Amino acid sequence: MEVILSFLTGSLYAAGLYLMMRRSLFKLILGLMLMGHAANLLLFTIGGLKRGAPPFIQEGMSRLTGDFADPLPQALILTAIVIGFGLNAFAVMLIRRVHETTGTDDLDEMRHADGPIR
Amino acid sequence: MNDPSARKEEDIMKASDGAAAAAHAPVAGKARATSLVLSTAATYLLPLLLFLSVYALARGHNLPGGGFIGGIIAASAFSLFAITHDAEAAHRALRLHPRLYIVIGLFLAGGAGLAPMVAGKPFLTALWADAPFLFIQEPNTPLIFDTGVYLVVIGGVMTIFISLMED
Amino acid sequence: MMPVPMIIIAPILIPFFTALACLAAWGRRRVQRRICILGAGVLCLAGGQLFITVWRQGVVTLRLGNWPAPYGIILAADTLGASLAAVAAVIGLAAIVSATYGMDRRRETEGFYAIAQVMLMGACGAFLTGDIFNLYVWFEVLLIASFVLLSLGGGKAQLEGTVKYVALNMVASAIFLAAVGLFYGVVGTLNLADAAVKVAEVNAPALMGAIGLMFLLAFGIKAAIFPLYFWLPAAYPTPSFPVSALFGGLLTKVGLYAMIRTHGLLFIPHADFWGPLLLTLAGLTMIAGMMGALSQRGFGRIISFNLVGHMGYMLMGLGLFSPMGLAGAIYYMAADMIDIATLFLIGGAVALATGNAGGDTRRMGGLWERRPFLAALFIAPAMSLSGLPPMAGFWGKLGLLRAALADRHYWIATAALAAAFLTLLSMARLWEAVFWKPPPSERHGGPERGPERRPEQRPEQRPDQNIPFVRGYAPILVLAGLSLLLGLLAEPAFQVARSAAENIIDPAAYIRAALGEAP
């Protein structure tokens, strides 16, 4: 399972990077989203994949012993998903406004911020 | 959609019902792309999904669910309603401005964090009461916090969604 | 049990509730202004109080949710975090007060005040957290706030600058997150203090090196160090000047702060690799930034490139990683936060006084006669940035140079001196262009003096607008005075920086306070 997820993570990164290299603004945002998913999947995989070992402290014990599924990466992923959700929502709104203002989807035509003034 | 039983539903229903009727009237110069079936279904799905979202919120502490998931479900219900009708109808169904949802939600979440400080415990410490309140077995601050998150998610998503629809 | 140290959470909660109040007062400009200024003022007091507490009692910690130490999230304020939080609060107050006159009505009511408070909350949170994932969360809070502030009421150039900023910073965040994940996988903890203990037991040099590089890349983009700084001059000058001041004062410094914080964890075991790498990057950042500044004609652009160049000094201190070098970097960081913010605020006042919203210095001039007070105020941060005594920048540079020479890093010392000279040149040119040369109406300049493109003139900004005295000059005066004070009180200030640096190099006290018991 780890092997499959590793390849999946790699593919997501590759796809994300490929989309980001395109000149289209929309594809840039899609690429950023894929990179975020890849990072989440990486977190999930690296936390260790275990089945049937919930992190419960056994009767009469004071701390966790033996093998158990680590809940922390999942908490991290949940947080990262929530944050990514907010960021992506804003990014989508931004590209829409940029598209309305500049009338183009091509990143190469967005050079005003690098102009001579300011 | 003029089924009289629909009138007996809760308040949100009434607002949405009226909005649905308005949306079906021909709009000058602007053809509606959504189908009649979908928009009618959305009218009935809205309260159903909202109920589901509250369910997800309430069971969230120890079972899958929680404020974010519940909020997303509720926001998707409102979004579906907004797509099938229009932004105006979604505003009416929401009752309050989405921004107020954010304010109230953040206030609840922040307040739930502050409450234990009054009791001399660190910020965000969970407090659990023994006495049942309404249908809640053990009222607790994490539930208040989650409710805050729920409202913030609805407010945030709808703010963005409606502003994307409007202009 | 120890009494709950309310004070450490105050710098996070105060902006949170202030932002909430501003959001509730949506559309009412006056109410929002008052709430926001009041909140920022209280935040300054809380920041000062926190600093005093930390200085007297050592590291203050708070376990959020009362969870035991390495498992829950902790807040831990040491000298470094507390002092930077205090400085950030003062800069926030100054920028917010300036926004009441330096910003057009639409931007003001579109949520500037609420988002500015969110940004202050993010900065304070990042400075005070003791957990690496929590640091990521605060970075994202800062990021979302800065997105909104950048695009607020945007024109064409502003939105395009925002796209660049958003794209690069989202990439940085994704890398940061992946690095945090890998770090957790290898070290097994996210608590900074716990990690400092456990990282010594990890024997995976290649993996740790890769993680270190990922952190360097992520923080390097945020801090705008050498090969990763190109987004900054495109994005920072485009919003209105109070926003630029907030950004220049807080954002890049938070990136560098994160580097200092994680440096001990990641880099120390392989100091022979990281030291030269960081020093090289520092030198290149300085030179590239200052060359960029000299090639520019826009006020905001010049300051932005100066900001980039001066990040190099802090990176240099980090690369040296001696108590003296790190103390110099920390002292310099506080000084630079103040100076850059002051210069951006002066840029706002200049834009108002000349009616040149674009900040094109070729169309300015003669302000020395018309606004002598403003011109005098400009001298303080300009001198400090160029490293002239008795300003703060001088002592910071001196400390860094001495540290570099003590460790026989002559190249970096040469680069630092050259960059200081170039800064002086850049500041002198700015002074000449904006204040000294005759105003454009009196010049009989040929066509070669004219700009190729007229800057956007916003309808709200009429030429030669009056700057309200108190709201306009007081923030600049306070910041400039702070810079001077930091320079005049260099001895005690350096002591603070020195103790902060020693805490970073030898984190025993931090670990003790954060983990609760002796490890």
Coordinates of C-alpha atoms in Angstrom, one line a residue, chain C:
Chain C
M1 CA 0.1 24.0 39.2
M2 CA 1.5 27.2 37.8
P3 CA -1.0 30.0 37.4
V4 CA -2.2 30.4 33.8
P5 CA 0.0 32.9 32.1
M6 CA -2.7 34.9 30.4
I7 CA -0.2 37.3 29.0
I8 CA 1.3 34.9 26.4
I9 CA -2.0 34.3 24.7
A10 CA -3.0 38.0 24.8
P11 CA -1.1 39.0 21.7
I12 CA -3.1 36.4 19.8
L13 CA -6.5 36.9 21.4
I14 CA -6.5 40.7 21.3
P15 CA -6.2 41.0 17.5
F16 CA -8.6 38.1 17.1
F17 CA -11.4 39.8 18.9
T18 CA -10.5 43.2 17.4
A19 CA -10.8 41.7 14.0
L20 CA -14.1 40.3 15.0
A21 CA -15.4 43.6 16.2
C22 CA -14.2 45.3 13.0
L23 CA -16.0 42.6 11.0
A24 CA -19.1 43.2 13.0
A25 CA -18.9 46.9 12.3
W26 CA -18.7 46.3 8.5
G27 CA -19.2 49.4 6.4
R28 CA -19.0 51.8 9.3
R29 CA -15.6 53.3 8.7
R30 CA -15.3 55.5 11.8
V31 CA -16.3 52.8 14.2
Q32 CA -13.9 50.3 12.5
R33 CA -11.1 52.9 12.7
R34 CA -11.6 53.4 16.4
I35 CA -11.9 49.8 17.3
C36 CA -8.9 48.9 15.2
I37 CA -6.6 51.6 16.6
L38 CA -7.7 50.8 20.1
G39 CA -7.1 47.1 19.6
A40 CA -3.6 47.7 18.1
G41 CA -2.8 50.0 21.1
V42 CA -3.8 47.4 23.6
L43 CA -1.8 44.9 21.6
C44 CA 1.2 47.1 21.9
L45 CA 0.8 47.2 25.7
A46 CA 0.3 43.5 25.8
G47 CA 3.4 42.9 23.7
G48 CA 5.4 45.2 26.0
Q49 CA 4.1 43.4 29.1
L50 CA 4.9 40.0 27.6
F51 CA 8.4 41.1 26.8
I52 CA 8.9 42.4 30.3
T53 CA 7.5 39.2 31.8
V54 CA 9.8 37.0 29.6
W55 CA 12.8 39.2 30.4
R56 CA 12.3 38.9 34.1
Q57 CA 11.1 35.3 34.4
G58 CA 12.5 33.5 31.4
V59 CA 10.6 31.5 28.9
V60 CA 6.8 31.6 29.4
T61 CA 4.8 28.7 28.1
L62 CA 1.1 27.8 27.9
R63 CA -0.3 24.4 27.0
L64 CA -3.3 25.0 24.8
G65 CA -6.2 22.9 25.9
N66 CA -4.2 21.8 28.9
W67 CA -2.8 18.8 27.0
P68 CA 0.5 17.4 28.3
A69 CA 3.5 18.9 26.7
P70 CA 4.9 17.0 23.7
Y71 CA 1.4 15.9 22.6
G72 CA -0.7 19.1 22.6
I73 CA 0.2 22.4 21.1
I74 CA 2.2 24.7 23.3
L75 CA 2.8 28.4 23.1
A76 CA 6.3 29.3 24.3
A77 CA 7.6 32.9 24.4
D78 CA 11.3 33.3 24.8
T79 CA 13.2 36.6 24.5
L80 CA 13.3 36.4 20.7
G81 CA 9.7 35.7 20.2
A82 CA 8.4 38.1 22.7
S83 CA 10.5 41.0 21.6
L84 CA 9.6 40.5 17.9
A85 CA 5.9 40.3 18.9
A86 CA 6.3 43.6 20.7
V87 CA 7.9 45.3 17.7
A88 CA 5.3 43.8 15.3
A89 CA 2.6 45.3 17.5
V90 CA 4.1 48.8 17.3
I91 CA 4.5 48.5 13.5
G92 CA 0.9 47.3 13.3
L93 CA -0.3 50.3 15.2
A94 CA 1.6 52.7 13.1
A95 CA 0.4 51.2 9.8
I96 CA -3.2 51.2 11.0
V97 CA -3.1 54.8 12.1
S98 CA -1.6 55.7 8.7
A99 CA -4.3 53.8 6.9
T100 CA -6.9 56.3 8.2
Y101 CA -5.5 58.9 5.8
G102 CA -3.4 57.0 3.4
M103 CA -6.0 54.7 2.0
D104 CA -9.0 55.4 -0.2
R105 CA -12.4 54.9 1.2
R106 CA -13.2 51.8 -0.7
R107 CA -10.2 49.8 0.5
E108 CA -10.8 51.0 4.0
T109 CA -14.4 49.8 4.2
E110 CA -13.7 46.6 2.2
G111 CA -12.1 45.1 5.3
F112 CA -8.7 46.5 5.7
Y113 CA -9.0 46.9 9.4
A114 CA -10.2 43.5 10.1
I115 CA -7.7 41.8 7.9
A116 CA -4.8 43.9 9.3
Q117 CA -5.7 42.6 12.7
V118 CA -5.8 39.1 11.4
M119 CA -2.3 39.7 10.0
L120 CA -1.1 40.9 13.4
M121 CA -2.6 37.9 15.0
G122 CA -0.8 35.6 12.5
A123 CA 2.6 37.4 13.1
C124 CA 2.3 37.2 16.9
G125 CA 1.1 33.6 16.7
A126 CA 4.1 32.7 14.6
F127 CA 6.5 34.4 17.0
L128 CA 5.0 32.8 20.0
T129 CA 4.2 29.2 19.0
G130 CA 6.4 26.3 20.2
D131 CA 5.1 23.8 17.7
I132 CA 6.3 23.4 14.2
F133 CA 2.9 22.5 12.7
N134 CA 1.3 25.4 14.6
L135 CA 3.9 27.6 12.9
Y136 CA 2.6 26.3 9.6
V137 CA -0.9 27.2 10.6
W138 CA 0.2 30.8 11.6
F139 CA 2.0 31.1 8.3
E140 CA -1.2 30.2 6.5
V141 CA -3.1 32.8 8.6
L142 CA -0.6 35.4 7.5
L143 CA -0.8 34.2 4.0
I144 CA -4.6 34.4 3.7
A145 CA -4.5 37.8 5.3
S146 CA -1.8 39.1 3.0
F147 CA -3.7 37.7 -0.1
V148 CA -6.7 39.7 0.9
L149 CA -4.7 42.8 1.8
L150 CA -2.8 42.7 -1.5
S151 CA -5.8 42.3 -3.7
L152 CA -7.9 44.8 -1.8
G153 CA -9.6 47.1 -4.2
G154 CA -7.0 46.2 -6.7
G155 CA -6.1 47.8 -10.0
K156 CA -4.4 46.0 -12.8
A157 CA -0.8 46.0 -11.6
Q158 CA -1.9 45.2 -8.1
L159 CA -3.9 42.1 -9.1
E160 CA -1.0 40.9 -11.2
G161 CA 1.4 41.4 -8.4
T162 CA -1.0 39.4 -6.2
V163 CA -1.1 36.5 -8.7
K164 CA 2.7 36.2 -8.4
Y165 CA 2.6 36.5 -4.7
V166 CA -0.2 33.9 -4.3
A167 CA 1.4 31.4 -6.7
L168 CA 4.9 31.5 -5.1
N169 CA 3.7 31.6 -1.6
M170 CA 1.3 28.7 -2.1
V171 CA 4.2 26.7 -3.5
A172 CA 6.2 27.6 -0.5
S173 CA 3.4 26.5 1.8
A174 CA 3.0 23.2 0.0
I175 CA 6.8 22.6 0.4
F176 CA 6.6 23.6 4.1
L177 CA 3.8 21.2 4.7
A178 CA 5.6 18.3 3.0
A179 CA 8.7 19.2 5.0
V180 CA 6.7 19.2 8.3
G181 CA 5.3 15.8 7.3
L182 CA 8.8 14.3 6.6
F183 CA 10.1 15.9 9.7
Y184 CA 7.4 14.2 11.8
G185 CA 8.0 10.9 10.0
V186 CA 11.8 11.0 10.8
V187 CA 11.9 12.7 14.2
G188 CA 8.5 11.7 15.6
T189 CA 7.5 15.0 17.2
L190 CA 6.3 18.4 16.2
N191 CA 7.0 20.2 19.4
L192 CA 10.1 22.4 18.8
A193 CA 11.6 21.7 22.3
D194 CA 10.9 18.0 22.1
A195 CA 12.4 17.9 18.6
A196 CA 15.5 19.6 19.8
V197 CA 16.0 16.7 22.2
K198 CA 15.1 14.0 19.8
V199 CA 16.8 15.2 16.7
A200 CA 20.2 14.2 18.2
E201 CA 19.1 10.6 18.3
V202 CA 18.1 10.6 14.6
N203 CA 20.7 9.0 12.4
A204 CA 19.5 9.8 8.9
P205 CA 21.9 12.5 7.6
A206 CA 20.6 12.3 4.0
L207 CA 17.0 12.6 4.9
M208 CA 17.6 15.3 7.4
G209 CA 19.6 17.2 4.8
A210 CA 16.7 16.9 2.3
I211 CA 14.2 18.1 5.0
G212 CA 16.5 21.0 5.8
L213 CA 16.7 22.0 2.2
M214 CA 12.9 21.9 1.9
F215 CA 12.6 24.1 5.0
L216 CA 15.2 26.4 3.5
L217 CA 13.3 26.6 0.2
A218 CA 9.9 27.2 1.9
F219 CA 11.2 29.9 4.3
G220 CA 13.5 31.3 1.7
I221 CA 10.6 32.1 -0.6
K222 CA 8.8 33.8 2.3
A223 CA 11.9 35.6 3.4
A224 CA 12.8 36.6 -0.1
I225 CA 16.4 35.4 -0.1
F226 CA 18.6 35.3 -3.1
P227 CA 17.3 33.2 -5.9
L228 CA 13.8 33.3 -4.6
Y229 CA 13.1 37.0 -4.2
F230 CA 11.7 38.0 -7.6
W231 CA 8.1 38.0 -6.5
L232 CA 8.7 40.6 -3.8
P233 CA 9.4 43.7 -5.7
A234 CA 6.5 42.9 -8.0
A235 CA 4.1 42.5 -5.2
Y236 CA 5.0 44.7 -2.3
P237 CA 4.8 48.2 -3.8
T238 CA 1.5 47.6 -5.6
P239 CA -1.0 47.9 -2.7
S240 CA -1.4 51.2 -0.8
F241 CA 1.5 52.2 1.4
P242 CA 0.2 51.3 4.8
V243 CA -0.3 47.7 3.5
S244 CA 3.2 47.7 2.1
A245 CA 4.5 48.9 5.5
L246 CA 2.7 46.0 7.2
F247 CA 4.1 43.5 4.7
G248 CA 7.6 44.9 4.8
G249 CA 7.7 45.0 8.5
L250 CA 6.2 41.6 9.2
L251 CA 6.0 39.1 6.5
T252 CA 9.6 38.5 5.3
K253 CA 10.8 38.7 8.9
V254 CA 8.4 36.0 10.0
G255 CA 10.1 33.8 7.3
L256 CA 13.5 34.6 8.6
Y257 CA 12.3 34.1 12.2
A258 CA 11.2 30.6 11.2
M259 CA 14.6 29.9 9.8
I260 CA 16.3 31.0 13.0
R261 CA 13.8 28.9 15.0
T262 CA 14.4 25.7 13.0
H263 CA 18.0 26.3 12.3
G264 CA 19.2 24.7 15.5
L265 CA 17.1 21.6 14.8
L266 CA 18.1 21.1 11.2
F267 CA 21.4 22.7 10.5
I268 CA 23.6 22.4 13.5
P269 CA 24.5 18.7 13.0
H270 CA 25.9 19.6 9.6
A271 CA 27.2 23.1 10.2
D272 CA 30.1 22.7 7.7
F273 CA 27.5 22.3 4.9
W274 CA 24.9 24.8 6.0
G275 CA 27.2 27.6 7.2
P276 CA 28.9 28.3 3.9
L277 CA 25.6 27.8 2.0
L278 CA 23.7 30.3 4.1
L279 CA 26.6 32.8 4.0
T280 CA 26.8 32.5 0.2
L281 CA 23.1 33.0 -0.1
A282 CA 23.3 36.0 2.3
G283 CA 26.1 37.7 0.2
L284 CA 24.2 37.1 -3.0
T285 CA 21.0 38.4 -1.5
M286 CA 22.7 41.6 -0.3
I287 CA 24.3 42.4 -3.6
A288 CA 21.4 41.4 -5.8
G289 CA 18.9 43.3 -3.7
M290 CA 21.0 46.5 -3.6
M291 CA 21.8 46.3 -7.3
G292 CA 18.1 46.0 -7.9
A293 CA 17.4 49.0 -5.7
L294 CA 19.8 51.1 -7.7
S295 CA 18.3 50.2 -11.0
Q296 CA 14.8 51.3 -9.9
R297 CA 13.0 54.7 -10.1
G298 CA 9.8 54.0 -8.2
F299 CA 9.7 54.8 -4.5
G300 CA 8.0 51.5 -3.5
R301 CA 10.3 49.5 -5.7
I302 CA 13.4 51.0 -4.3
I303 CA 12.3 50.3 -0.8
S304 CA 11.3 46.7 -1.8
F305 CA 14.7 46.0 -3.2
N306 CA 16.3 47.5 -0.2
L307 CA 14.2 45.1 1.9
V308 CA 15.5 42.2 -0.1
G309 CA 19.1 43.3 0.2
H310 CA 18.8 43.7 3.9
M311 CA 17.4 40.3 4.4
G312 CA 20.9 39.2 3.5
Y313 CA 22.3 40.7 6.7
M314 CA 20.0 38.7 8.9
L315 CA 20.8 35.6 6.9
M316 CA 24.4 36.4 7.3
G317 CA 24.1 36.4 11.1
L318 CA 22.2 33.1 10.9
G319 CA 24.9 31.6 8.7
L320 CA 27.6 32.6 11.2
F321 CA 25.7 31.1 14.0
S322 CA 28.0 32.4 16.7
P323 CA 26.4 34.2 19.7
M324 CA 27.6 37.5 18.4
G325 CA 26.5 36.9 14.8
L326 CA 23.1 35.7 15.8
A327 CA 22.6 38.5 18.3
G328 CA 23.5 40.9 15.5
A329 CA 20.9 39.3 13.2
I330 CA 18.2 39.5 15.9
Y331 CA 19.0 43.1 16.7
Y332 CA 19.1 43.9 13.0
M333 CA 15.8 42.2 12.4
A334 CA 14.1 44.4 14.9
A335 CA 15.8 47.5 13.5
D336 CA 15.0 46.5 9.9
M337 CA 11.4 45.8 10.6
I338 CA 11.0 49.3 12.0
D339 CA 13.1 51.1 9.3
I340 CA 11.4 49.4 6.3
A341 CA 8.0 50.1 7.7
T342 CA 8.9 53.7 8.3
L343 CA 10.2 54.1 4.8
F344 CA 7.0 52.6 3.3
L345 CA 4.9 55.0 5.4
I346 CA 7.0 57.9 4.3
G347 CA 6.5 56.7 0.7
G348 CA 2.8 57.0 1.4
A349 CA 3.1 60.5 2.7
V350 CA 5.3 61.5 -0.3
A351 CA 2.8 60.0 -2.7
L352 CA 0.1 62.1 -1.1
A353 CA 2.2 65.2 -1.0
T354 CA 3.2 65.0 -4.7
G355 CA -0.1 63.5 -5.9
N356 CA 1.9 60.8 -7.5
A357 CA 0.2 57.6 -6.4
G358 CA 2.4 55.5 -8.5
G359 CA 5.4 56.7 -6.6
D360 CA 7.5 57.5 -9.7
T361 CA 10.4 59.5 -8.3
R362 CA 11.2 61.1 -11.6
R363 CA 8.0 63.1 -11.3
M364 CA 8.8 64.2 -7.8
G365 CA 11.1 66.8 -6.3
G366 CA 11.3 69.9 -4.1
L367 CA 9.7 68.3 -1.1
W368 CA 12.5 69.6 1.1
E369 CA 11.0 73.1 0.8
R370 CA 7.3 72.2 0.8
R371 CA 7.4 69.4 3.4
P372 CA 10.6 70.0 5.5
F373 CA 9.3 68.0 8.4
L374 CA 8.7 65.0 6.2
A375 CA 12.1 65.4 4.7
A376 CA 13.7 65.5 8.2
L377 CA 11.8 62.3 9.1
F378 CA 13.1 60.5 6.1
I379 CA 16.6 61.0 7.3
A380 CA 16.2 58.8 10.3
P381 CA 15.3 55.5 8.6
A382 CA 17.5 56.2 5.6
M383 CA 20.5 56.7 7.9
S384 CA 19.7 53.6 9.9
L385 CA 19.3 51.5 6.8
S386 CA 22.6 52.7 5.3
G387 CA 24.3 51.9 8.6
L388 CA 25.3 55.4 9.8
P389 CA 25.7 56.1 13.5
P390 CA 23.9 56.6 15.9
M391 CA 21.0 54.8 14.3
A392 CA 20.0 51.2 15.0
G393 CA 21.2 49.9 11.6
F394 CA 24.7 51.0 12.3
W395 CA 25.0 48.9 15.5
G396 CA 23.4 45.9 13.9
K397 CA 25.8 46.0 11.0
L398 CA 28.7 46.6 13.3
G399 CA 27.8 43.6 15.4
L400 CA 27.4 41.4 12.3
L401 CA 30.7 42.6 10.8
R402 CA 32.6 42.0 14.0
A403 CA 31.1 38.5 14.2
A404 CA 32.1 37.8 10.6
L405 CA 35.7 39.1 11.1
A406 CA 36.0 37.1 14.4
D407 CA 35.2 33.9 12.4
R408 CA 37.5 35.0 9.5
H409 CA 34.7 35.2 7.0
Y410 CA 36.3 38.0 5.0
W411 CA 34.2 37.6 1.9
I412 CA 30.9 38.0 3.6
A413 CA 32.3 41.0 5.5
T414 CA 33.3 42.6 2.3
A415 CA 29.9 41.9 0.7
A416 CA 28.2 43.4 3.8
L417 CA 30.3 46.6 3.6
A418 CA 29.7 46.9 -0.1
A419 CA 25.9 46.4 0.4
A420 CA 26.0 49.1 3.1
F421 CA 27.7 51.4 0.7
L422 CA 25.2 50.7 -2.0
T423 CA 22.4 51.3 0.4
L424 CA 23.8 54.7 1.2
L425 CA 24.0 55.4 -2.5
S426 CA 20.4 54.2 -3.0
M427 CA 19.1 56.3 -0.1
A428 CA 21.1 59.4 -1.2
R429 CA 19.6 59.0 -4.7
L430 CA 16.1 58.7 -3.2
W431 CA 16.7 61.8 -1.1
E432 CA 17.9 63.7 -4.1
A433 CA 15.1 62.6 -6.3
V434 CA 12.2 63.2 -3.9
F435 CA 13.3 66.0 -1.6
W436 CA 16.3 67.8 -3.0
K437 CA 16.0 68.4 -6.8
P438 CA 13.7 71.1 -8.0
P439 CA 10.0 70.1 -8.4
P440 CA 9.0 69.0 -11.9
S441 CA 7.1 72.2 -12.5
E442 CA 10.3 74.3 -12.2
R443 CA 12.5 71.9 -14.1
H444 CA 13.2 72.5 -17.8
G445 CA 13.9 68.9 -18.3
G446 CA 14.2 67.6 -21.8
P447 CA 12.1 64.7 -23.0
E448 CA 14.6 62.2 -21.6
R449 CA 13.5 63.1 -18.1
G450 CA 9.9 62.2 -18.8
P451 CA 8.6 58.8 -17.9
E452 CA 7.6 56.3 -20.6
R453 CA 4.3 55.6 -19.0
R454 CA 2.0 57.7 -16.9
P455 CA 1.4 56.1 -13.6
E456 CA -2.2 55.3 -12.7
Q457 CA -3.8 58.2 -10.9
R458 CA -6.5 57.2 -8.6
P459 CA -9.3 59.6 -8.5
E460 CA -9.2 59.8 -4.7
Q461 CA -5.7 61.1 -4.7
R462 CA -5.5 64.7 -5.8
P463 CA -2.1 66.3 -6.2
D464 CA -0.6 68.1 -3.3
Q465 CA -3.1 66.8 -0.7
N466 CA -2.6 67.9 2.8
I467 CA -1.3 65.3 5.2
P468 CA -3.2 65.4 8.5
F469 CA -0.5 66.3 11.0
V470 CA -1.2 64.0 13.9
R471 CA -2.4 60.9 11.9
G472 CA 0.1 61.5 9.1
Y473 CA 3.3 62.3 10.9
A474 CA 2.8 60.7 14.4
P475 CA 3.2 57.0 13.2
I476 CA 6.3 57.9 11.2
L477 CA 7.7 60.0 14.0
V478 CA 7.1 57.1 16.5
L479 CA 8.8 54.6 14.3
A480 CA 11.7 56.8 13.5
G481 CA 12.1 57.7 17.1
L482 CA 12.0 54.0 18.0
S483 CA 14.8 53.4 15.5
L484 CA 16.8 56.2 17.0
L485 CA 16.1 54.9 20.5
L486 CA 17.2 51.4 19.5
G487 CA 20.4 53.0 18.3
L488 CA 21.0 55.2 21.3
L489 CA 20.2 52.3 23.7
A490 CA 22.3 49.9 21.7
E491 CA 24.0 48.5 24.7
P492 CA 21.0 47.2 26.6
A493 CA 19.2 46.3 23.3
F494 CA 22.2 44.2 22.3
Q495 CA 22.1 42.5 25.7
V496 CA 18.6 41.5 24.9
A497 CA 19.5 40.2 21.5
R498 CA 22.5 38.5 23.0
S499 CA 20.4 36.6 25.5
A500 CA 17.9 35.7 22.8
A501 CA 20.7 34.4 20.6
E502 CA 22.2 32.4 23.5
N503 CA 18.8 30.8 24.1
I504 CA 18.7 29.8 20.5
I505 CA 22.1 28.3 20.4
D506 CA 21.7 26.5 23.7
P507 CA 18.0 25.8 24.0
A508 CA 18.2 24.1 27.4
A509 CA 16.1 26.7 29.2
Y510 CA 13.5 26.7 26.3
I511 CA 13.3 22.9 26.5
R512 CA 12.9 22.9 30.2
A513 CA 10.2 25.4 30.1
A514 CA 8.4 23.9 27.2
L515 CA 8.4 20.3 28.3
G516 CA 7.7 21.0 31.9
E517 CA 10.4 18.8 33.5
A518 CA 14.0 18.0 32.9
P519 CA 14.3 16.0 29.7

